[in-house]
C-alpha positions as a Python dict, from the first residue, in 0.01 Angstrom:
ca = {
    (1, 'M'): (0, 0, 0),
    (2, 'S'): (-153, 126, -326),
    (3, 'D'): (41, 352, -562),
    (4, 'S'): (-182, 649, -483),
    (5, 'N'): (-132, 600, -107),
    (6, 'R'): (244, 568, -159),
    (7, 'N'): (247, 893, -360),
    (8, 'I'): (39, 1075, -97),
    (9, 'S'): (275, 948, 172),
    (10, 'L'): (580, 1074, -19),
    (11, 'V'): (421, 1413, -83),
    (12, 'A'): (312, 1447, 281),
    (13, 'K'): (659, 1358, 411),
    (14, 'L'): (830, 1601, 174),
    (15, 'K'): (582, 1880, 254),
    (16, 'E'): (631, 1830, 628),
    (17, 'K'): (1008, 1837, 590),
    (18, 'F'): (1014, 2144, 366),
    (19, 'D'): (754, 2339, 565),
    (20, 'S'): (976, 2315, 872),
    (21, 'S'): (1279, 2450, 686),
    (22, 'R'): (1360, 2771, 502),
    (23, 'K'): (1632, 2591, 311),
    (24, 'C'): (1614, 2603, -67),
    (25, 'V'): (1568, 2258, -219),
    (26, 'K'): (1740, 2192, -550),
    (27, 'M'): (1561, 1948, -778),
    (28, 'A'): (1626, 1805, -1123),
    (29, 'H'): (1451, 1577, -1370),
    (30, 'V'): (1633, 1348, -1613),
    (31, 'N'): (1488, 1122, -1882),
    (32, 'V'): (1760, 856, -1858),
    (33, 'E'): (1622, 637, -2139),
    (34, 'N'): (1756, 315, -1980),
    (35, 'L'): (1932, 353, -1647),
    (36, 'L'): (2141, 40, -1704),
    (37, 'V'): (2292, 178, -2025),
    (38, 'H'): (2340, 537, -1899),
    (39, 'K'): (2421, 464, -1534),
    (40, 'E'): (2776, 604, -1530),
    (41, 'S'): (2693, 934, -1701),
    (42, 'F'): (2381, 971, -1485),
    (43, 'I'): (2578, 917, -1163),
    (44, 'D'): (2807, 1206, -1263),
    (45, 'L'): (2516, 1438, -1171),
    (46, 'F'): (2573, 1349, -806),
    (47, 'H'): (2949, 1410, -784),
    (48, 'N'): (2915, 1784, -721),
    (49, 'N'): (2629, 1737, -474),
    (50, 'L'): (2420, 1994, -664),
    (51, 'F'): (2076, 1841, -621),
    (52, 'D'): (1867, 1740, -321),
    (53, 'I'): (1610, 1551, -528),
    (54, 'V'): (1655, 1398, -872),
    (55, 'A'): (1351, 1252, -1049),
    (56, 'I'): (1417, 1012, -1335),
    (57, 'T'): (1190, 877, -1606),
    (58, 'E'): (1227, 595, -1857),
    (59, 'T'): (1443, 386, -1623),
    (60, 'F'): (1352, 67, -1814),
    (61, 'L'): (1397, -123, -1483),
    (62, 'K'): (1179, -424, -1410),
    (63, 'P'): (1074, -569, -1071),
    (64, 'V'): (1324, -855, -1106),
    (65, 'V'): (1613, -604, -1119),
    (66, 'L'): (1758, -522, -776),
    (67, 'S'): (1788, -157, -670),
    (68, 'Q'): (2127, -207, -502),
    (69, 'P'): (2341, -149, -816),
    (70, 'Y'): (2164, 185, -866),
    (71, 'N'): (2202, 314, -509),
    (72, 'I'): (2403, 633, -473),
    (73, 'D'): (2580, 724, -149),
    (74, 'G'): (2389, 985, 47),
    (75, 'Y'): (2057, 930, -136),
    (76, 'N'): (1751, 711, -94),
    (77, 'F'): (1630, 558, -421),
    (78, 'I'): (1256, 503, -468),
    (79, 'R'): (1130, 350, -790),
    (80, 'H'): (818, 234, -965),
    (81, 'D'): (878, -2, -1258),
    (82, 'R'): (661, -60, -1561),
    (83, 'E'): (568, -426, -1549),
    (84, 'N'): (364, -513, -1857),
    (85, 'K'): (531, -315, -2136),
    (86, 'E'): (878, -230, -2259),
    (87, 'G'): (1047, 89, -2144),
    (88, 'G'): (892, 318, -1888),
    (89, 'G'): (959, 323, -1517),
    (90, 'I'): (1030, 612, -1284),
    (91, 'G'): (1257, 674, -990),
    (92, 'V'): (1343, 943, -738),
    (93, 'Y'): (1671, 999, -558),
    (94, 'I'): (1618, 1192, -233),
    (95, 'K'): (1912, 1319, -32),
    (96, 'K'): (1922, 1136, 302),
    (97, 'S'): (1982, 1464, 487),
    (98, 'L'): (1622, 1561, 397),
    (99, 'G'): (1506, 1290, 635),
    (100, 'Y'): (1299, 1081, 396),
}
């Protein structure tokens, strides 16, 4: 599946879920500037269960790095790594209760 098709699929699924609900969705964006280095402080965002969706940029993750160490209970983690340069990479944590 191409990146654009994957993005369209994500947007369509989120739109379908949110259109069927009047619930307010709480979202955040964090530039983590290396998820490996800042993992513990980043995970603190999830302790109070404040956000339904958290988008992260500058993960610095590479395809050879497993997602499992970055999984957070109650959330699905979707990521797209930068392969040919240093830095970069994005990820999204989506609360499992949203049905994604």
